Amino acid sequence: MALTVSSRSVRLAVLAGAGVLAATAVYAVTDHADASEGQAPPAAAATADHRTTAPATTPTGSTGPAAPSATPSAAQAPPAVAEKAAPATTPAARATGAAGEKALAATRVTARQLPDRTAQKWKELAPPSTRQPGPEFQLNECVTVRGATGWQQQGFISAHKTPAVQDSLGFPDAASARAAYREVLAGMKDCEATSRALQKRYGLAADARVRQTATGGEAAAWSRTWTAVQGLSAPGAQANHIYAVRRGSVLVLLHFDEWDSAAPRSYDPKGDADVLAGLTR
């Protein structure tokens, strides 16, 4: 399923997660790497083997450590193209049981429910993909979630060709989902320091800023603005908007990005309280 693509092209992405390369095309991105940042284009590799991880490219001229391997992040400039979406439910996913799949499906949002929909004009790219997660799910450079037994993912694309991704992770019980939600809180608490340390490793200005924008019960939202390091995120100046909600035995994660190279930032995080309210219903 590998496909060679030229730089600056629009591509359908195969999302990767915690050693899992999902064989579903779920969102499109533009290759907007800034050559002045000294970072090479994303690796162009694809596989249906969901245990394989596609390594990120080390920045040009860097003598530091290799960039992190690709994992699910709405900010990622992904590595591959699939012409047809995979079935919404795979045999591996059915191992979670009908009740588990029903709980995951109940958390799904539509394009009309996404933030900043007037400016972004969100569209769904494929049916939701339900599959068995790996032992770890990495949302971004700061957050790793463990112990999920079910996973449903829905991808969206904006009018600016920027992505949004909803990941619903199912757990054996509410207590396990609550523990996973706390993992998200802990990772995002240190995300500014984590992001700045990564920038320094790759010779970028440590300009990352992370702030919590809304809370409500077991629900929280954050905004991260930074010049991103290619790997889990697409490179360049951007704003990442991250939402996490625990609903029973399901952890709902929503992530969308504004890339400065694609369009001026239009979203006001003051609306994040309403976004969280929508995710908890």
Coordinates of C-alpha atoms in Angstrom, one line a residue:
M1 CA 0.0 0.0 0.0
A2 CA 3.0 2.2 -0.1
L3 CA 2.8 5.3 -2.4
T4 CA 5.4 7.8 -3.3
V5 CA 4.2 11.4 -3.0
S6 CA 5.9 14.6 -3.9
S7 CA 6.4 17.4 -1.3
R8 CA 3.8 20.1 -1.1
S9 CA 1.1 17.6 -2.1
V10 CA -2.2 16.9 -0.3
R11 CA -2.3 13.4 1.1
L12 CA -4.7 11.0 2.8
A13 CA -3.0 9.8 5.9
V14 CA -2.7 6.4 7.6
L15 CA -2.7 7.2 11.3
A16 CA -0.1 5.4 13.5
G17 CA -0.4 4.6 17.1
A18 CA 1.7 3.0 19.8
G19 CA 3.2 0.7 17.3
V20 CA -0.1 0.5 15.5
L21 CA -0.4 1.6 11.9
A22 CA -4.1 1.7 11.2
A23 CA -4.9 0.8 7.6
T24 CA -7.6 3.5 7.3
A25 CA -7.2 6.8 5.4
V26 CA -8.8 9.2 7.9
Y27 CA -7.5 12.7 7.2
A28 CA -5.7 14.8 4.7
V29 CA -2.7 17.1 5.4
T30 CA -0.5 19.5 3.4
D31 CA 3.2 19.1 3.5
H32 CA 4.1 22.5 4.9
A33 CA 7.6 21.8 6.3
D34 CA 9.7 25.0 6.5
A35 CA 13.1 24.3 5.1
S36 CA 14.5 27.1 7.2
E37 CA 13.8 25.0 10.3
G38 CA 16.3 22.4 9.0
Q39 CA 13.7 19.6 9.2
A40 CA 13.4 17.0 6.5
P41 CA 10.0 15.9 4.9
P42 CA 8.1 13.1 6.6
A43 CA 9.1 9.5 5.8
A44 CA 6.9 8.0 3.0
A45 CA 6.2 4.5 4.4
A46 CA 3.0 2.6 4.8
T47 CA 2.0 -0.8 6.0
A48 CA -1.1 -2.7 7.0
D49 CA 0.8 -4.5 9.8
H50 CA -0.6 -2.7 12.8
R51 CA 2.3 -3.8 15.0
T52 CA 4.9 -1.8 13.0
T53 CA 6.0 1.7 13.8
A54 CA 7.2 4.1 11.1
P55 CA 10.2 6.0 12.3
A56 CA 10.3 9.8 11.9
T57 CA 13.0 11.5 10.0
T58 CA 15.9 13.1 11.9
P59 CA 16.2 16.8 11.2
T60 CA 18.7 17.7 8.5
G61 CA 22.1 18.4 9.9
S62 CA 21.2 17.3 13.4
T63 CA 23.6 15.3 15.4
G64 CA 21.2 14.8 18.2
P65 CA 19.0 11.7 19.0
A66 CA 16.5 10.4 16.5
A67 CA 13.0 11.9 16.5
P68 CA 10.2 9.8 18.2
S69 CA 8.5 7.1 16.2
A70 CA 5.1 7.9 14.6
T71 CA 2.1 7.6 16.8
P72 CA -1.5 8.9 16.7
S73 CA -1.5 12.7 16.8
A74 CA -3.8 15.0 15.0
A75 CA -0.8 17.2 14.5
Q76 CA 1.3 14.6 12.8
A77 CA 2.3 15.0 9.1
P78 CA 1.5 11.4 8.4
P79 CA 3.5 9.0 6.3
A80 CA 1.2 7.3 3.8
V81 CA -1.9 7.1 1.6
A82 CA -4.7 4.5 1.4
E83 CA -7.0 4.6 -1.6
K84 CA -9.9 3.0 0.2
A85 CA -10.9 3.2 3.9
A86 CA -10.8 0.0 5.8
P87 CA -14.0 -1.5 7.2
A88 CA -15.5 0.4 10.1
T89 CA -15.1 -2.7 12.3
T90 CA -12.2 -5.2 12.0
P91 CA -12.2 -8.8 13.4
A92 CA -9.6 -7.7 16.0
A93 CA -12.0 -5.0 17.2
R94 CA -14.9 -7.4 17.7
A95 CA -12.9 -9.0 20.5
T96 CA -14.0 -6.1 22.7
G97 CA -17.5 -7.3 22.6
A98 CA -20.8 -5.8 21.4
A99 CA -21.3 -3.8 24.6
G100 CA -17.8 -2.3 24.3
E101 CA -18.3 -1.3 20.7
K102 CA -21.7 0.3 21.6
A103 CA -20.1 2.4 24.3
L104 CA -17.4 3.6 21.9
A105 CA -19.9 4.5 19.2
A106 CA -22.0 6.4 21.7
T107 CA -19.2 8.9 22.2
R108 CA -18.7 9.7 18.5
V109 CA -19.0 13.4 17.4
T110 CA -19.9 14.7 14.0
A111 CA -18.2 17.4 11.9
R112 CA -20.9 19.9 13.0
Q113 CA -19.9 19.4 16.6
L114 CA -16.3 20.3 16.1
P115 CA -14.8 23.6 17.4
D116 CA -14.6 26.6 15.0
R117 CA -16.8 24.8 12.5
T118 CA -17.8 28.1 10.7
A119 CA -14.2 29.0 9.8
Q120 CA -12.9 25.4 9.5
K121 CA -15.8 23.9 7.6
W122 CA -15.0 20.4 8.9
K123 CA -15.8 17.3 6.9
E124 CA -15.6 13.6 7.8
L125 CA -13.1 11.7 5.6
A126 CA -14.1 8.1 6.2
P127 CA -16.4 6.0 8.3
P128 CA -15.1 5.6 11.9
S129 CA -12.5 2.8 12.3
T130 CA -12.9 0.5 15.2
R131 CA -10.0 -1.7 16.1
Q132 CA -8.0 -3.3 18.9
P133 CA -5.4 -0.9 20.4
G134 CA -1.8 -1.7 21.3
P135 CA -0.5 -1.7 24.8
E136 CA 0.2 2.0 24.6
F137 CA -1.6 4.9 22.9
Q138 CA 0.4 8.0 22.3
L139 CA -1.7 11.1 21.7
N140 CA 1.1 13.6 21.3
E141 CA 4.6 14.3 22.6
C142 CA 3.3 14.6 26.1
V143 CA 0.6 12.0 26.6
T144 CA 0.7 8.2 26.6
V145 CA -2.3 6.2 27.7
R146 CA -2.1 2.5 28.7
G147 CA -4.5 -0.3 29.2
A148 CA -7.2 0.4 26.6
T149 CA -9.1 -2.7 25.3
G150 CA -11.1 -0.9 22.5
W151 CA -10.4 1.9 20.1
Q152 CA -12.6 3.9 17.7
Q153 CA -11.1 6.7 15.6
Q154 CA -12.8 9.3 13.4
G155 CA -10.9 11.7 11.2
F156 CA -11.9 15.1 9.9
I157 CA -10.4 17.6 7.5
S158 CA -10.9 21.4 7.4
A159 CA -11.2 23.7 4.5
H160 CA -7.5 24.6 5.2
K161 CA -6.5 20.9 4.9
T162 CA -5.7 20.7 8.6
P163 CA -6.8 17.7 10.6
A164 CA -9.0 16.9 13.6
V165 CA -9.1 13.4 15.1
Q166 CA -11.4 11.9 17.7
D167 CA -10.1 8.8 19.5
S168 CA -12.4 6.9 21.9
L169 CA -10.6 4.4 24.0
G170 CA -12.5 1.7 25.8
F171 CA -11.4 0.2 29.1
P172 CA -12.5 -2.8 31.2
D173 CA -14.3 -0.6 33.7
A174 CA -14.8 3.0 34.8
A175 CA -12.0 2.8 37.3
S176 CA -9.5 1.9 34.5
A177 CA -10.8 4.7 32.3
R178 CA -10.5 7.2 35.3
A179 CA -6.8 6.1 35.7
A180 CA -6.2 6.7 32.0
Y181 CA -7.8 10.1 32.3
R182 CA -5.4 10.9 35.1
E183 CA -2.5 9.9 32.8
V184 CA -3.7 12.5 30.3
L185 CA -3.8 15.2 33.1
A186 CA -0.3 14.3 34.3
G187 CA 1.1 14.4 30.8
M188 CA -0.5 17.7 29.9
K189 CA 0.6 19.3 33.2
D190 CA 4.2 18.8 32.1
C191 CA 3.6 19.4 28.4
E192 CA 5.2 22.8 28.2
A193 CA 8.4 21.6 29.7
T194 CA 8.3 18.4 27.6
S195 CA 7.7 20.4 24.4
R196 CA 10.5 22.9 25.1
A197 CA 13.0 20.2 25.9
L198 CA 12.2 18.6 22.6
Q199 CA 12.6 21.9 20.8
K200 CA 16.0 22.4 22.3
R201 CA 17.1 19.0 21.2
Y202 CA 16.5 20.0 17.6
G203 CA 17.9 23.5 17.7
L204 CA 14.6 25.4 17.7
A205 CA 13.7 28.3 19.9
A206 CA 12.0 27.0 23.1
D207 CA 8.8 28.9 22.5
A208 CA 6.2 26.3 23.5
R209 CA 3.4 27.5 25.7
V210 CA 0.7 25.2 27.1
R211 CA -2.3 26.4 29.1
Q212 CA -5.4 24.7 30.4
T213 CA -8.4 26.4 28.8
A214 CA -11.4 24.6 30.4
T215 CA -12.4 22.0 33.0
G216 CA -15.6 20.4 34.1
G217 CA -15.9 17.2 36.1
E218 CA -13.7 14.6 34.5
A219 CA -13.1 16.7 31.5
A220 CA -10.3 19.1 30.5
A221 CA -9.0 21.1 27.5
W222 CA -5.7 22.6 26.7
S223 CA -4.1 24.8 24.1
R224 CA -0.4 24.4 23.0
T225 CA 1.2 27.0 20.8
W226 CA 4.7 26.3 19.6
T227 CA 7.1 25.8 16.7
A228 CA 6.7 22.0 16.4
V229 CA 9.4 19.4 15.9
Q230 CA 8.5 17.0 13.1
G231 CA 7.7 13.5 14.3
L232 CA 4.5 13.2 16.3
S233 CA 3.6 16.6 15.1
A234 CA 3.8 18.3 11.7
P235 CA 6.7 20.8 11.7
G236 CA 6.3 24.6 12.0
A237 CA 4.5 27.2 14.0
Q238 CA 1.0 26.1 15.1
A239 CA -1.6 25.8 17.8
N240 CA -2.8 22.4 19.0
H241 CA -6.2 22.1 20.8
I242 CA -6.5 19.0 23.0
Y243 CA -9.7 17.7 24.8
A244 CA -10.1 14.8 27.2
V245 CA -13.3 13.5 28.8
R246 CA -14.0 10.3 30.8
R247 CA -17.5 8.9 30.0
G248 CA -18.0 5.7 32.0
S249 CA -15.5 3.2 30.8
V250 CA -14.5 5.3 27.8
L251 CA -11.8 7.9 27.5
V252 CA -12.8 10.4 24.8
L253 CA -9.9 12.3 23.2
L254 CA -10.3 15.1 20.6
H255 CA -7.4 16.9 19.0
F256 CA -7.3 19.5 16.2
D257 CA -4.6 21.8 14.9
E258 CA -4.2 25.2 13.4
W259 CA -1.0 25.4 11.2
D260 CA 0.2 28.9 10.6
S261 CA 1.4 27.9 7.2
A262 CA -2.1 26.9 6.2
A263 CA -4.2 29.8 7.5
P264 CA -4.3 32.4 10.2
R265 CA -5.5 31.1 13.6
S266 CA -9.2 31.6 13.9
Y267 CA -10.2 29.6 17.0
D268 CA -10.8 31.3 20.4
P269 CA -10.2 28.8 23.2
K270 CA -12.8 30.6 25.3
G271 CA -15.2 28.2 23.5
D272 CA -13.5 25.1 25.0
A273 CA -16.0 24.9 27.9
D274 CA -18.8 24.3 25.3
V275 CA -16.7 21.8 23.5
L276 CA -16.2 19.8 26.7
A277 CA -19.9 20.0 27.4
G278 CA -20.6 18.5 24.0
L279 CA -18.2 15.6 24.6
T280 CA -19.7 14.7 27.9
R281 CA -23.2 14.3 26.5

